[in-house]
Amino acid sequence: MTELTFPALDPQACDRARLSRDARFDGLFFIAVSTTRVYCRPVCPASPSPKRENVTYYTTAAAAEAAGFRPCLRCRPELAPGNDAWQRGDHVVTRALKLIDGGLLQEHPVDELARRVGVGARQLRRLFVERLGAPPIDVHTTRRLLFAKQLLTETNMPVTDVALAAGFGSLRRFNAAFAQANRMAPRELRRKPHASSSDSLVLRLHYRPPYDFPSLLAFLRGRALPGIEVVDDGSYSRVFGPAHTPGWLRLSAWPGQEHALRLQLHCPQPAHMLSVVTRIRRMFDLDADPQAIAAALQTTVPMRTSLRKYPGLRLPGSWDGFEVAVRAILGQQVSVAAARTLASRVVHRYGEKLPLPVAPGLECLFPAPDMLADADLNALGITTARAQSIRGVARAVLDGQVDFRVEQSLDEFVQRWVALPGIGEWTAHYMAMRGLSHPDAFPAADLILRRAAASDGNPLSTKALMQMAEAWRPWRAYAVMHLWRSASIPAKLPVAPRKKAVA
């Protein structure tokens, strides 16, 4: 298991960030003020700033709340981007945090969380308190309550639905937990009712600058599936299931200079709302720390040049892992346009049609694994080898032979996937980069990467590129995005090495 050096707070650096209100540090730490018993973000506009002797810094909101502080009503800690420093590598705490974000503690006790990461419950609690300043259940509860606070502040959702959206099965328990954490009842945040002209709601999703939203949209636009996604120059829209109560979302830049995206969301089932927002944050890489990424990548000349040209490049995730797996197989050795055409045929033939479009251009869902396990894909113009690979992947997913569990390590993920016919290292790493949003995934055999990283125009060998990429850990996937961007070949997918597929 790879050890992770967890970030330690430098009080002097925190002082400078607090006094300058530097947005690059938003969410990386929190400021607790002893005189008010309130904790804030580094960007809090409150003036004058508190005296240094009255300030304590915490690495997480959960730690501040465990120490008895309540969230600031002005800077609203619930809007702070997450700190992905806690979710790098394969440390026990890292894997447990991914499971908490995935909602494991929603339905299971801490003992099950500990079992999933291979330690005892007592040891896991100790590690959480040591590393994060709060036990797992407090981290889980703080996450839910901060989301509820955002819904209460920014939407007109009934309090009962807010409680469900935040993962509370009982309104009484929600009211009690919210009052304890915020020193007020939930309804006290509803002094100014929110007008609404539709059944969708609007939320702000903050990030740390810089953030190259146009480049991310361009990447997704070239791969958008008709009927499932609509991507234009300024927004991304998608439909999601289940088919009997489908939802939809639209993501665009927040107006003005605020470091946030505008999420318009229609989610018919409130209990699914937190997981949907979490998935969107991961898909659009909103919790990345550009400073940490740049510090690791700028050790080589190709990266220094690209970082200057394209600051704020993010890792484009995906909505669903199985969808990425199918599309990665279809994209081997062909252009983006050709891969999109093939994927569109699969969706048209086997996708689940909705009774009515939920929004213009959003009318069906990507086929589930059981729909493709025995599908006649050759009739769609897909080669026999790739058709066999897709059917094999669908069966392997149904059998549990492979999956997209967030707590598995990159090496474990790749090892399990390359055991399948037609799945090589390139495809497995591409799936990890898009499907798991793994920051260190690296399809080293890719020809465009090897060519873009070379200084003389002659492609590096895979071994040479792997050696160069050691300096980019744990951010090799971001190096991939920079090299693909600098290669300026938008019409083609990265070229995967061929691997013969068998039945």
Short mmCIF file of C-alpha atoms in Angstrom, two decimals:
data_model
loop_
_atom_site.label_atom_id
_atom_site.label_comp_id
_atom_site.label_asym_id
_atom_site.label_seq_id
_atom_site.Cartn_x
_atom_site.Cartn_y
_atom_site.Cartn_z
CA MET A 1 0.00 0.00 0.00
CA THR A 2 1.34 3.39 -0.98
CA GLU A 3 1.74 5.78 1.94
CA LEU A 4 0.49 9.32 1.57
CA THR A 5 2.01 12.34 3.22
CA PHE A 6 -1.00 14.25 4.44
CA PRO A 7 -0.83 18.03 4.23
CA ALA A 8 0.23 19.84 7.38
CA LEU A 9 -0.89 23.40 8.00
CA ASP A 10 1.77 26.10 7.99
CA PRO A 11 0.43 28.83 10.32
CA GLN A 12 2.42 31.57 8.57
CA ALA A 13 1.16 30.53 5.12
CA CYS A 14 -2.38 30.34 6.51
CA ASP A 15 -1.97 33.84 7.96
CA ARG A 16 -0.92 35.24 4.60
CA ALA A 17 -3.78 33.49 2.77
CA ARG A 18 -6.31 34.67 5.37
CA LEU A 19 -5.19 38.30 5.29
CA SER A 20 -5.05 38.41 1.48
CA ARG A 21 -8.28 36.40 1.06
CA ASP A 22 -6.51 34.35 -1.62
CA ALA A 23 -9.04 32.17 -3.46
CA ARG A 24 -6.33 29.66 -4.35
CA PHE A 25 -6.42 28.46 -0.73
CA ASP A 26 -10.21 28.22 -0.47
CA GLY A 27 -11.16 24.88 1.07
CA LEU A 28 -7.57 23.89 1.87
CA PHE A 29 -8.05 24.99 5.49
CA PHE A 30 -10.60 26.69 7.69
CA ILE A 31 -10.28 29.58 10.15
CA ALA A 32 -11.88 29.27 13.59
CA VAL A 33 -12.30 32.43 15.67
CA SER A 34 -12.47 31.93 19.42
CA THR A 35 -14.29 35.19 20.15
CA THR A 36 -17.25 34.40 17.89
CA ARG A 37 -17.08 30.57 17.94
CA VAL A 38 -17.45 30.68 14.15
CA TYR A 39 -15.28 29.04 11.48
CA CYS A 40 -14.73 30.62 8.05
CA ARG A 41 -13.16 30.12 4.65
CA PRO A 42 -9.89 31.92 3.80
CA VAL A 43 -11.91 34.12 1.41
CA CYS A 44 -14.33 35.34 4.08
CA PRO A 45 -15.15 39.03 3.38
CA ALA A 46 -15.75 39.88 7.05
CA SER A 47 -13.86 43.00 8.10
CA PRO A 48 -11.79 43.69 10.07
CA SER A 49 -9.92 40.39 10.12
CA PRO A 50 -9.75 38.71 13.53
CA LYS A 51 -6.63 39.08 15.62
CA ARG A 52 -4.06 36.33 15.21
CA GLU A 53 -4.27 35.30 18.88
CA ASN A 54 -7.98 34.58 18.41
CA VAL A 55 -7.50 32.35 15.36
CA THR A 56 -7.03 28.59 15.10
CA TYR A 57 -6.58 26.80 11.77
CA TYR A 58 -8.18 23.46 10.94
CA THR A 59 -7.60 21.21 7.96
CA THR A 60 -11.26 20.23 7.63
CA ALA A 61 -14.68 21.67 8.39
CA ALA A 62 -15.43 18.54 10.41
CA ALA A 63 -12.47 19.27 12.68
CA ALA A 64 -13.66 22.82 13.28
CA GLU A 65 -17.16 21.62 14.10
CA ALA A 66 -15.82 18.88 16.36
CA ALA A 67 -14.00 21.64 18.27
CA GLY A 68 -17.30 23.43 18.86
CA PHE A 69 -17.33 26.07 16.09
CA ARG A 70 -20.29 26.74 13.80
CA PRO A 71 -20.12 27.64 10.08
CA CYS A 72 -20.00 31.32 9.16
CA LEU A 73 -23.21 32.69 7.66
CA ARG A 74 -21.34 35.21 5.54
CA CYS A 75 -18.64 33.24 3.72
CA ARG A 76 -20.61 29.99 3.99
CA PRO A 77 -18.10 27.12 4.38
CA GLU A 78 -20.53 24.82 2.55
CA LEU A 79 -19.50 26.57 -0.67
CA ALA A 80 -15.79 25.87 -0.28
CA PRO A 81 -14.33 23.45 -2.84
CA GLY A 82 -13.14 20.14 -1.43
CA ASN A 83 -9.53 19.35 -0.69
CA ASP A 84 -8.46 16.50 -2.95
CA ALA A 85 -5.15 16.24 -1.11
CA TRP A 86 -7.02 13.87 1.19
CA GLN A 87 -8.07 11.66 -1.71
CA ARG A 88 -4.74 10.96 -3.39
CA GLY A 89 -2.90 7.65 -3.16
CA ASP A 90 -3.97 4.47 -1.43
CA HIS A 91 -3.78 5.36 2.26
CA VAL A 92 -6.50 3.90 4.49
CA VAL A 93 -7.93 7.35 5.24
CA THR A 94 -7.92 8.24 1.54
CA ARG A 95 -9.88 5.16 0.56
CA ALA A 96 -12.28 5.60 3.47
CA LEU A 97 -12.95 9.22 2.46
CA LYS A 98 -13.81 8.14 -1.07
CA LEU A 99 -16.30 5.65 0.34
CA ILE A 100 -17.82 8.30 2.61
CA ASP A 101 -18.21 10.63 -0.37
CA GLY A 102 -19.83 7.73 -2.21
CA GLY A 103 -22.44 7.49 0.55
CA LEU A 104 -21.34 4.27 2.27
CA LEU A 105 -22.11 5.55 5.78
CA GLN A 106 -25.58 6.49 4.57
CA GLU A 107 -26.67 2.88 4.93
CA HIS A 108 -23.81 1.13 6.74
CA PRO A 109 -22.05 1.53 10.11
CA VAL A 110 -18.44 2.57 10.58
CA ASP A 111 -17.55 -1.10 11.10
CA GLU A 112 -18.43 -1.79 7.46
CA LEU A 113 -16.36 1.20 6.32
CA ALA A 114 -13.41 -0.17 8.29
CA ARG A 115 -13.89 -3.63 6.80
CA ARG A 116 -13.91 -2.23 3.27
CA VAL A 117 -10.52 -0.56 3.81
CA GLY A 118 -9.00 -3.49 5.70
CA VAL A 119 -8.58 -2.17 9.25
CA GLY A 120 -10.44 -2.33 12.55
CA ALA A 121 -13.08 0.26 13.40
CA ARG A 122 -11.09 1.54 16.38
CA GLN A 123 -7.95 1.98 14.28
CA LEU A 124 -9.91 3.78 11.58
CA ARG A 125 -11.37 6.23 14.10
CA ARG A 126 -7.89 6.86 15.49
CA LEU A 127 -6.46 7.53 12.03
CA PHE A 128 -9.28 9.92 11.17
CA VAL A 129 -8.87 11.92 14.37
CA GLU A 130 -5.09 11.97 13.90
CA ARG A 131 -5.20 13.02 10.23
CA LEU A 132 -8.46 14.96 9.88
CA GLY A 133 -9.27 16.07 13.40
CA ALA A 134 -12.61 14.23 13.54
CA PRO A 135 -13.85 10.60 13.45
CA PRO A 136 -15.48 9.16 10.29
CA ILE A 137 -19.07 9.67 11.43
CA ASP A 138 -18.38 13.36 12.16
CA VAL A 139 -16.85 13.83 8.71
CA HIS A 140 -19.93 12.20 7.19
CA THR A 141 -22.35 14.27 9.28
CA THR A 142 -20.57 17.58 8.56
CA ARG A 143 -20.66 16.85 4.84
CA ARG A 144 -24.42 16.24 4.96
CA LEU A 145 -25.19 19.26 7.12
CA LEU A 146 -23.16 21.64 4.96
CA PHE A 147 -25.01 20.40 1.88
CA ALA A 148 -28.32 20.91 3.69
CA LYS A 149 -27.25 24.43 4.62
CA GLN A 150 -26.60 25.24 0.96
CA LEU A 151 -30.00 23.89 -0.07
CA LEU A 152 -31.75 25.86 2.66
CA THR A 153 -29.91 29.05 1.71
CA GLU A 154 -30.08 28.87 -2.09
CA THR A 155 -33.30 26.99 -2.90
CA ASN A 156 -36.95 26.85 -1.95
CA MET A 157 -36.97 23.10 -1.30
CA PRO A 158 -39.24 22.10 1.58
CA VAL A 159 -37.29 21.38 4.76
CA THR A 160 -38.49 17.77 4.66
CA ASP A 161 -36.98 17.32 1.18
CA VAL A 162 -33.77 19.03 2.32
CA ALA A 163 -33.49 16.51 5.14
CA LEU A 164 -33.91 13.65 2.65
CA ALA A 165 -31.42 15.21 0.22
CA ALA A 166 -28.84 15.47 3.02
CA GLY A 167 -29.29 11.82 3.91
CA PHE A 168 -31.46 12.10 7.00
CA GLY A 169 -34.33 9.63 7.14
CA SER A 170 -35.99 11.53 9.96
CA LEU A 171 -36.91 15.22 10.02
CA ARG A 172 -36.57 15.21 13.80
CA ARG A 173 -32.98 13.93 13.65
CA PHE A 174 -32.16 16.43 10.94
CA ASN A 175 -33.54 19.35 12.94
CA ALA A 176 -31.61 18.28 16.03
CA ALA A 177 -28.31 17.75 14.17
CA PHE A 178 -28.64 21.02 12.26
CA ALA A 179 -29.46 23.03 15.39
CA GLN A 180 -26.49 21.54 17.24
CA ALA A 181 -24.05 22.35 14.43
CA ASN A 182 -25.40 25.79 13.44
CA ARG A 183 -26.92 27.10 16.68
CA MET A 184 -30.19 27.72 14.84
CA ALA A 185 -33.14 25.82 13.44
CA PRO A 186 -33.17 25.05 9.69
CA ARG A 187 -36.16 27.32 9.06
CA GLU A 188 -34.24 30.35 10.36
CA LEU A 189 -32.28 30.36 7.09
CA ARG A 190 -35.55 30.82 5.21
CA ARG A 191 -36.23 34.42 6.19
CA LYS A 192 -36.13 35.44 2.53
CA PRO A 193 -38.16 33.03 0.40
CA HIS A 194 -36.65 32.02 -2.94
CA ALA A 195 -38.79 32.54 -6.01
CA SER A 196 -38.85 29.68 -8.47
CA SER A 197 -40.41 29.50 -11.92
CA SER A 198 -39.54 25.86 -12.64
CA ASP A 199 -39.16 22.48 -11.00
CA SER A 200 -35.36 22.68 -11.16
CA LEU A 201 -33.08 24.32 -8.64
CA VAL A 202 -29.86 26.29 -9.03
CA LEU A 203 -26.73 25.72 -6.96
CA ARG A 204 -23.27 27.26 -6.93
CA LEU A 205 -20.37 24.82 -7.24
CA HIS A 206 -17.13 26.53 -6.27
CA TYR A 207 -13.60 25.70 -7.41
CA ARG A 208 -10.08 26.99 -6.80
CA PRO A 209 -8.72 29.14 -9.65
CA PRO A 210 -7.45 28.89 -12.26
CA TYR A 211 -10.08 26.70 -13.92
CA ASP A 212 -10.14 26.18 -17.68
CA PHE A 213 -13.84 25.45 -18.15
CA PRO A 214 -13.81 26.13 -21.93
CA SER A 215 -11.13 23.46 -22.54
CA LEU A 216 -13.05 20.93 -20.48
CA LEU A 217 -16.23 21.69 -22.41
CA ALA A 218 -14.35 21.34 -25.69
CA PHE A 219 -13.10 17.90 -24.66
CA LEU A 220 -16.60 16.77 -23.72
CA ARG A 221 -18.25 18.42 -26.73
CA GLY A 222 -16.28 16.30 -29.18
CA ARG A 223 -17.44 13.16 -27.38
CA ALA A 224 -21.05 14.11 -26.53
CA LEU A 225 -23.62 11.41 -27.24
CA PRO A 226 -26.81 12.64 -28.96
CA GLY A 227 -29.87 11.96 -26.85
CA ILE A 228 -27.85 11.72 -23.62
CA GLU A 229 -25.68 14.84 -23.61
CA VAL A 230 -25.82 18.33 -25.08
CA VAL A 231 -22.63 20.37 -24.99
CA ASP A 232 -22.22 23.84 -26.46
CA ASP A 233 -19.61 26.57 -26.09
CA GLY A 234 -20.86 27.56 -22.66
CA SER A 235 -22.60 24.62 -21.00
CA TYR A 236 -22.90 20.88 -20.46
CA SER A 237 -26.30 19.15 -20.15
CA ARG A 238 -27.11 15.52 -19.43
CA VAL A 239 -30.01 13.23 -18.60
CA PHE A 240 -29.62 10.60 -15.88
CA GLY A 241 -31.76 7.71 -14.61
CA PRO A 242 -33.70 5.83 -13.57
CA ALA A 243 -35.94 5.87 -16.63
CA HIS A 244 -39.21 5.97 -14.67
CA THR A 245 -38.11 9.12 -12.81
CA PRO A 246 -35.33 10.64 -14.92
CA GLY A 247 -33.46 13.77 -13.95
CA TRP A 248 -31.39 16.27 -15.87
CA LEU A 249 -28.68 18.83 -15.24
CA ARG A 250 -27.08 21.79 -16.93
CA LEU A 251 -23.72 23.19 -15.89
CA SER A 252 -22.40 26.59 -16.99
CA ALA A 253 -20.12 29.33 -15.70
CA TRP A 254 -21.48 31.39 -12.82
CA PRO A 255 -22.12 34.97 -13.99
CA GLY A 256 -19.59 37.58 -12.93
CA GLN A 257 -16.18 36.95 -11.46
CA GLU A 258 -17.11 34.35 -8.83
CA HIS A 259 -15.01 31.18 -8.93
CA ALA A 260 -17.99 28.88 -9.37
CA LEU A 261 -20.09 26.97 -11.87
CA ARG A 262 -23.86 27.29 -12.07
CA LEU A 263 -25.66 23.99 -11.68
CA GLN A 264 -29.26 23.83 -12.81
CA LEU A 265 -30.57 20.51 -11.53
CA HIS A 266 -33.82 18.60 -11.76
CA CYS A 267 -33.59 15.58 -9.46
CA PRO A 268 -37.00 13.98 -8.82
CA GLN A 269 -35.69 11.89 -5.93
CA PRO A 270 -34.32 14.17 -3.17
CA ALA A 271 -32.51 11.27 -1.50
CA HIS A 272 -30.24 10.99 -4.57
CA MET A 273 -29.38 14.68 -4.76
CA LEU A 274 -26.18 14.67 -2.70
CA SER A 275 -24.74 11.75 -4.68
CA VAL A 276 -25.62 13.52 -7.95
CA VAL A 277 -23.87 16.73 -6.89
CA THR A 278 -20.87 14.73 -5.66
CA ARG A 279 -20.68 12.99 -9.04
CA ILE A 280 -20.83 16.32 -10.87
CA ARG A 281 -18.02 17.74 -8.73
CA ARG A 282 -15.88 14.72 -9.56
CA MET A 283 -16.78 14.75 -13.25
CA PHE A 284 -15.75 18.39 -13.61
CA ASP A 285 -12.78 18.10 -11.22
CA LEU A 286 -13.95 20.97 -9.03
CA ASP A 287 -11.91 19.98 -5.97
CA ALA A 288 -8.49 19.95 -7.63
CA ASP A 289 -5.67 22.10 -6.25
CA PRO A 290 -3.99 23.73 -9.28
CA GLN A 291 -1.02 24.92 -7.21
CA ALA A 292 -0.13 21.42 -6.02
CA ILE A 293 -0.56 19.99 -9.52
CA ALA A 294 1.59 22.68 -11.15
CA ALA A 295 4.32 22.26 -8.52
CA ALA A 296 4.68 18.59 -9.43
CA LEU A 297 4.39 18.95 -13.20
CA GLN A 298 6.74 21.87 -13.77
CA THR A 299 9.81 19.74 -13.16
CA THR A 300 10.14 19.02 -16.91
CA VAL A 301 10.33 21.37 -19.89
CA PRO A 302 7.24 20.13 -21.79
CA MET A 303 5.11 20.62 -18.70
CA ARG A 304 6.48 24.08 -17.86
CA THR A 305 5.61 25.29 -21.35
CA SER A 306 2.12 23.81 -21.26
CA LEU A 307 1.41 25.12 -17.75
CA ARG A 308 2.14 28.63 -18.96
CA LYS A 309 -0.05 28.25 -22.04
CA TYR A 310 -2.93 26.36 -20.47
CA PRO A 311 -3.24 27.12 -16.76
CA GLY A 312 -6.19 25.51 -15.02
CA LEU A 313 -6.55 22.41 -17.22
CA ARG A 314 -8.65 19.87 -15.34
CA LEU A 315 -9.26 16.16 -15.58
CA PRO A 316 -12.50 15.42 -17.47
CA GLY A 317 -14.29 12.69 -15.58
CA SER A 318 -17.37 10.78 -16.65
CA TRP A 319 -20.89 10.18 -15.43
CA ASP A 320 -20.68 6.38 -15.48
CA GLY A 321 -17.80 3.92 -15.49
CA PHE A 322 -19.41 1.29 -17.71
CA GLU A 323 -20.24 3.95 -20.29
CA VAL A 324 -16.57 4.98 -20.35
CA ALA A 325 -15.46 1.36 -20.71
CA VAL A 326 -17.64 0.83 -23.78
CA ARG A 327 -16.61 4.13 -25.33
CA ALA A 328 -12.90 3.46 -24.65
CA ILE A 329 -13.12 0.17 -26.55
CA LEU A 330 -14.94 1.85 -29.43
CA GLY A 331 -12.29 4.59 -29.48
CA GLN A 332 -9.29 2.32 -29.95
CA GLN A 333 -7.39 3.22 -33.11
CA VAL A 334 -10.07 5.56 -34.50
CA SER A 335 -10.84 9.27 -34.50
CA VAL A 336 -13.05 10.96 -31.95
CA ALA A 337 -15.72 11.49 -34.59
CA ALA A 338 -15.69 7.81 -35.61
CA ALA A 339 -15.85 6.65 -31.99
CA ARG A 340 -18.74 9.00 -31.31
CA THR A 341 -20.61 7.71 -34.37
CA LEU A 342 -20.24 4.10 -33.20
CA ALA A 343 -21.28 4.96 -29.65
CA SER A 344 -24.30 6.84 -30.97
CA ARG A 345 -25.38 3.75 -32.90
CA VAL A 346 -25.11 1.67 -29.72
CA VAL A 347 -27.23 4.20 -27.83
CA HIS A 348 -29.81 4.41 -30.63
CA ARG A 349 -30.18 0.62 -30.84
CA TYR A 350 -29.83 -0.44 -27.20
CA GLY A 351 -30.25 2.67 -25.07
CA GLU A 352 -33.32 3.04 -22.86
CA LYS A 353 -35.74 5.54 -24.38
CA LEU A 354 -37.56 7.87 -22.02
CA PRO A 355 -41.35 8.23 -22.29
CA LEU A 356 -40.83 11.96 -22.92
CA PRO A 357 -37.65 14.02 -23.39
CA VAL A 358 -36.73 15.71 -20.11
CA ALA A 359 -35.20 18.67 -21.99
CA PRO A 360 -34.35 19.46 -25.62
CA GLY A 361 -31.90 16.81 -26.88
CA LEU A 362 -32.12 14.69 -23.70
CA GLU A 363 -34.28 11.68 -24.39
CA CYS A 364 -32.54 8.38 -23.56
CA LEU A 365 -30.13 6.62 -21.19
CA PHE A 366 -26.92 4.74 -22.00
CA PRO A 367 -27.55 0.98 -22.21
CA ALA A 368 -26.93 -0.99 -19.04
CA PRO A 369 -24.50 -3.96 -19.04
CA ASP A 370 -27.34 -6.51 -19.33
CA MET A 371 -28.44 -4.86 -22.58
CA LEU A 372 -25.01 -5.31 -24.18
CA ALA A 373 -23.95 -8.69 -22.77
CA ASP A 374 -25.44 -10.52 -25.77
CA ALA A 375 -25.98 -7.64 -28.18
CA ASP A 376 -25.43 -8.02 -31.91
CA LEU A 377 -22.95 -5.16 -32.25
CA ASN A 378 -21.47 -6.27 -35.56
CA ALA A 379 -24.63 -5.07 -37.29
CA LEU A 380 -23.74 -1.54 -36.13
CA GLY A 381 -20.44 -1.49 -38.00
CA ILE A 382 -18.34 -2.45 -34.97
CA THR A 383 -15.50 -4.85 -35.68
CA THR A 384 -15.84 -8.42 -34.45
CA ALA A 385 -12.95 -8.05 -32.02
CA ARG A 386 -14.35 -4.91 -30.39
CA ALA A 387 -17.87 -6.31 -30.30
CA GLN A 388 -16.53 -9.34 -28.45
CA SER A 389 -14.63 -7.07 -26.05
CA ILE A 390 -17.74 -5.01 -25.26
CA ARG A 391 -19.85 -8.10 -24.63
CA GLY A 392 -17.08 -9.54 -22.47
CA VAL A 393 -16.83 -6.34 -20.43
CA ALA A 394 -20.61 -6.25 -19.95
CA ARG A 395 -20.61 -9.84 -18.65
CA ALA A 396 -17.61 -9.17 -16.41
CA VAL A 397 -19.37 -6.15 -14.86
CA LEU A 398 -22.53 -8.19 -14.29
CA ASP A 399 -20.49 -10.99 -12.69
CA GLY A 400 -18.55 -8.59 -10.47
CA GLN A 401 -15.26 -9.58 -12.07
CA VAL A 402 -14.50 -5.90 -12.70
CA ASP A 403 -16.04 -2.70 -11.36
CA PHE A 404 -15.42 0.97 -10.66
CA ARG A 405 -15.23 0.82 -6.86
CA VAL A 406 -13.72 4.07 -5.66
CA GLU A 407 -11.60 2.53 -2.90
CA GLN A 408 -9.51 0.28 -5.14
CA SER A 409 -5.96 1.26 -5.99
CA LEU A 410 -4.89 2.14 -9.52
CA ASP A 411 -2.70 -0.97 -9.75
CA GLU A 412 -5.58 -3.20 -8.61
CA PHE A 413 -7.97 -1.60 -11.08
CA VAL A 414 -5.59 -1.99 -14.03
CA GLN A 415 -4.65 -5.56 -13.11
CA ARG A 416 -8.28 -6.69 -13.02
CA TRP A 417 -9.25 -4.97 -16.27
CA VAL A 418 -6.30 -6.09 -18.39
CA ALA A 419 -7.20 -9.68 -17.55
CA LEU A 420 -10.22 -9.25 -19.84
CA PRO A 421 -9.85 -10.01 -23.57
CA GLY A 422 -9.34 -6.89 -25.65
CA ILE A 423 -8.40 -4.64 -22.71
CA GLY A 424 -4.78 -3.52 -22.68
CA GLU A 425 -2.84 -1.19 -20.40
CA TRP A 426 -3.75 1.86 -22.48
CA THR A 427 -7.50 1.18 -22.30
CA ALA A 428 -7.40 0.34 -18.58
CA HIS A 429 -5.51 3.53 -17.70
CA TYR A 430 -7.80 5.61 -19.90
CA MET A 431 -10.80 4.13 -18.09
CA ALA A 432 -9.18 4.84 -14.71
CA MET A 433 -8.52 8.43 -15.77
CA ARG A 434 -12.09 9.04 -16.95
CA GLY A 435 -14.16 6.51 -14.98
CA LEU A 436 -12.39 6.76 -11.60
CA SER A 437 -11.03 10.29 -12.11
CA HIS A 438 -7.75 8.84 -10.87
CA PRO A 439 -5.15 11.63 -10.92
CA ASP A 440 -2.23 9.27 -11.53
CA ALA A 441 -3.62 7.17 -14.38
CA PHE A 442 -1.16 7.20 -17.27
CA PRO A 443 -1.63 5.43 -20.64
CA ALA A 444 2.09 5.52 -21.36
CA ALA A 445 1.96 3.60 -24.65
CA ASP A 446 -0.08 6.36 -26.26
CA LEU A 447 1.69 7.57 -29.42
CA ILE A 448 0.57 11.20 -29.09
CA LEU A 449 1.86 11.37 -25.52
CA ARG A 450 5.21 9.90 -26.52
CA ARG A 451 5.50 12.34 -29.41
CA ALA A 452 4.40 15.41 -27.43
CA ALA A 453 6.83 14.67 -24.59
CA ALA A 454 9.82 14.36 -26.94
CA SER A 455 12.14 17.28 -27.48
CA ASP A 456 13.13 16.39 -31.06
CA GLY A 457 9.81 15.32 -32.55
CA ASN A 458 10.68 11.64 -32.52
CA PRO A 459 8.37 9.69 -30.19
CA LEU A 460 9.88 8.55 -26.93
CA SER A 461 9.77 4.88 -26.11
CA THR A 462 7.11 3.82 -23.64
CA LYS A 463 9.84 3.05 -21.10
CA ALA A 464 11.42 6.48 -21.52
CA LEU A 465 8.09 8.22 -21.09
CA MET A 466 7.36 6.17 -17.97
CA GLN A 467 10.70 7.24 -16.51
CA MET A 468 10.00 10.91 -17.30
CA ALA A 469 6.54 10.63 -15.79
CA GLU A 470 7.86 9.51 -12.40
CA ALA A 471 8.50 13.18 -11.64
CA TRP A 472 4.82 13.96 -12.27
CA ARG A 473 3.39 11.61 -9.63
CA PRO A 474 0.74 11.65 -8.25
CA TRP A 475 -0.60 13.90 -11.04
CA ARG A 476 0.32 11.98 -14.19
CA ALA A 477 -3.25 12.14 -15.55
CA TYR A 478 -3.00 15.94 -15.59
CA ALA A 479 0.24 15.62 -17.54
CA VAL A 480 -1.70 13.53 -20.04
CA MET A 481 -4.22 16.32 -20.49
CA HIS A 482 -1.46 18.90 -20.97
CA LEU A 483 0.38 16.77 -23.51
CA TRP A 484 -2.79 16.03 -25.47
CA ARG A 485 -3.68 19.72 -25.38
CA SER A 486 -0.26 20.83 -26.54
CA ALA A 487 -0.26 18.25 -29.32
CA SER A 488 -3.10 20.24 -30.94
CA ILE A 489 -4.68 17.21 -32.58
CA PRO A 490 -8.32 17.63 -31.55
CA ALA A 491 -9.67 15.44 -34.32
CA LYS A 492 -8.14 12.19 -33.08
CA LEU A 493 -8.30 10.15 -29.96
CA PRO A 494 -5.02 9.18 -28.30
CA VAL A 495 -3.72 6.15 -30.15
CA ALA A 496 -3.91 2.95 -28.12
CA PRO A 497 -1.54 0.09 -28.80
CA ARG A 498 -3.32 -2.81 -30.44
CA LYS A 499 -4.29 -5.83 -28.40
CA LYS A 500 -6.02 -8.73 -30.06
CA ALA A 501 -9.48 -9.40 -28.69
CA VAL A 502 -10.73 -12.94 -28.35
CA ALA A 503 -14.12 -14.37 -27.53
#
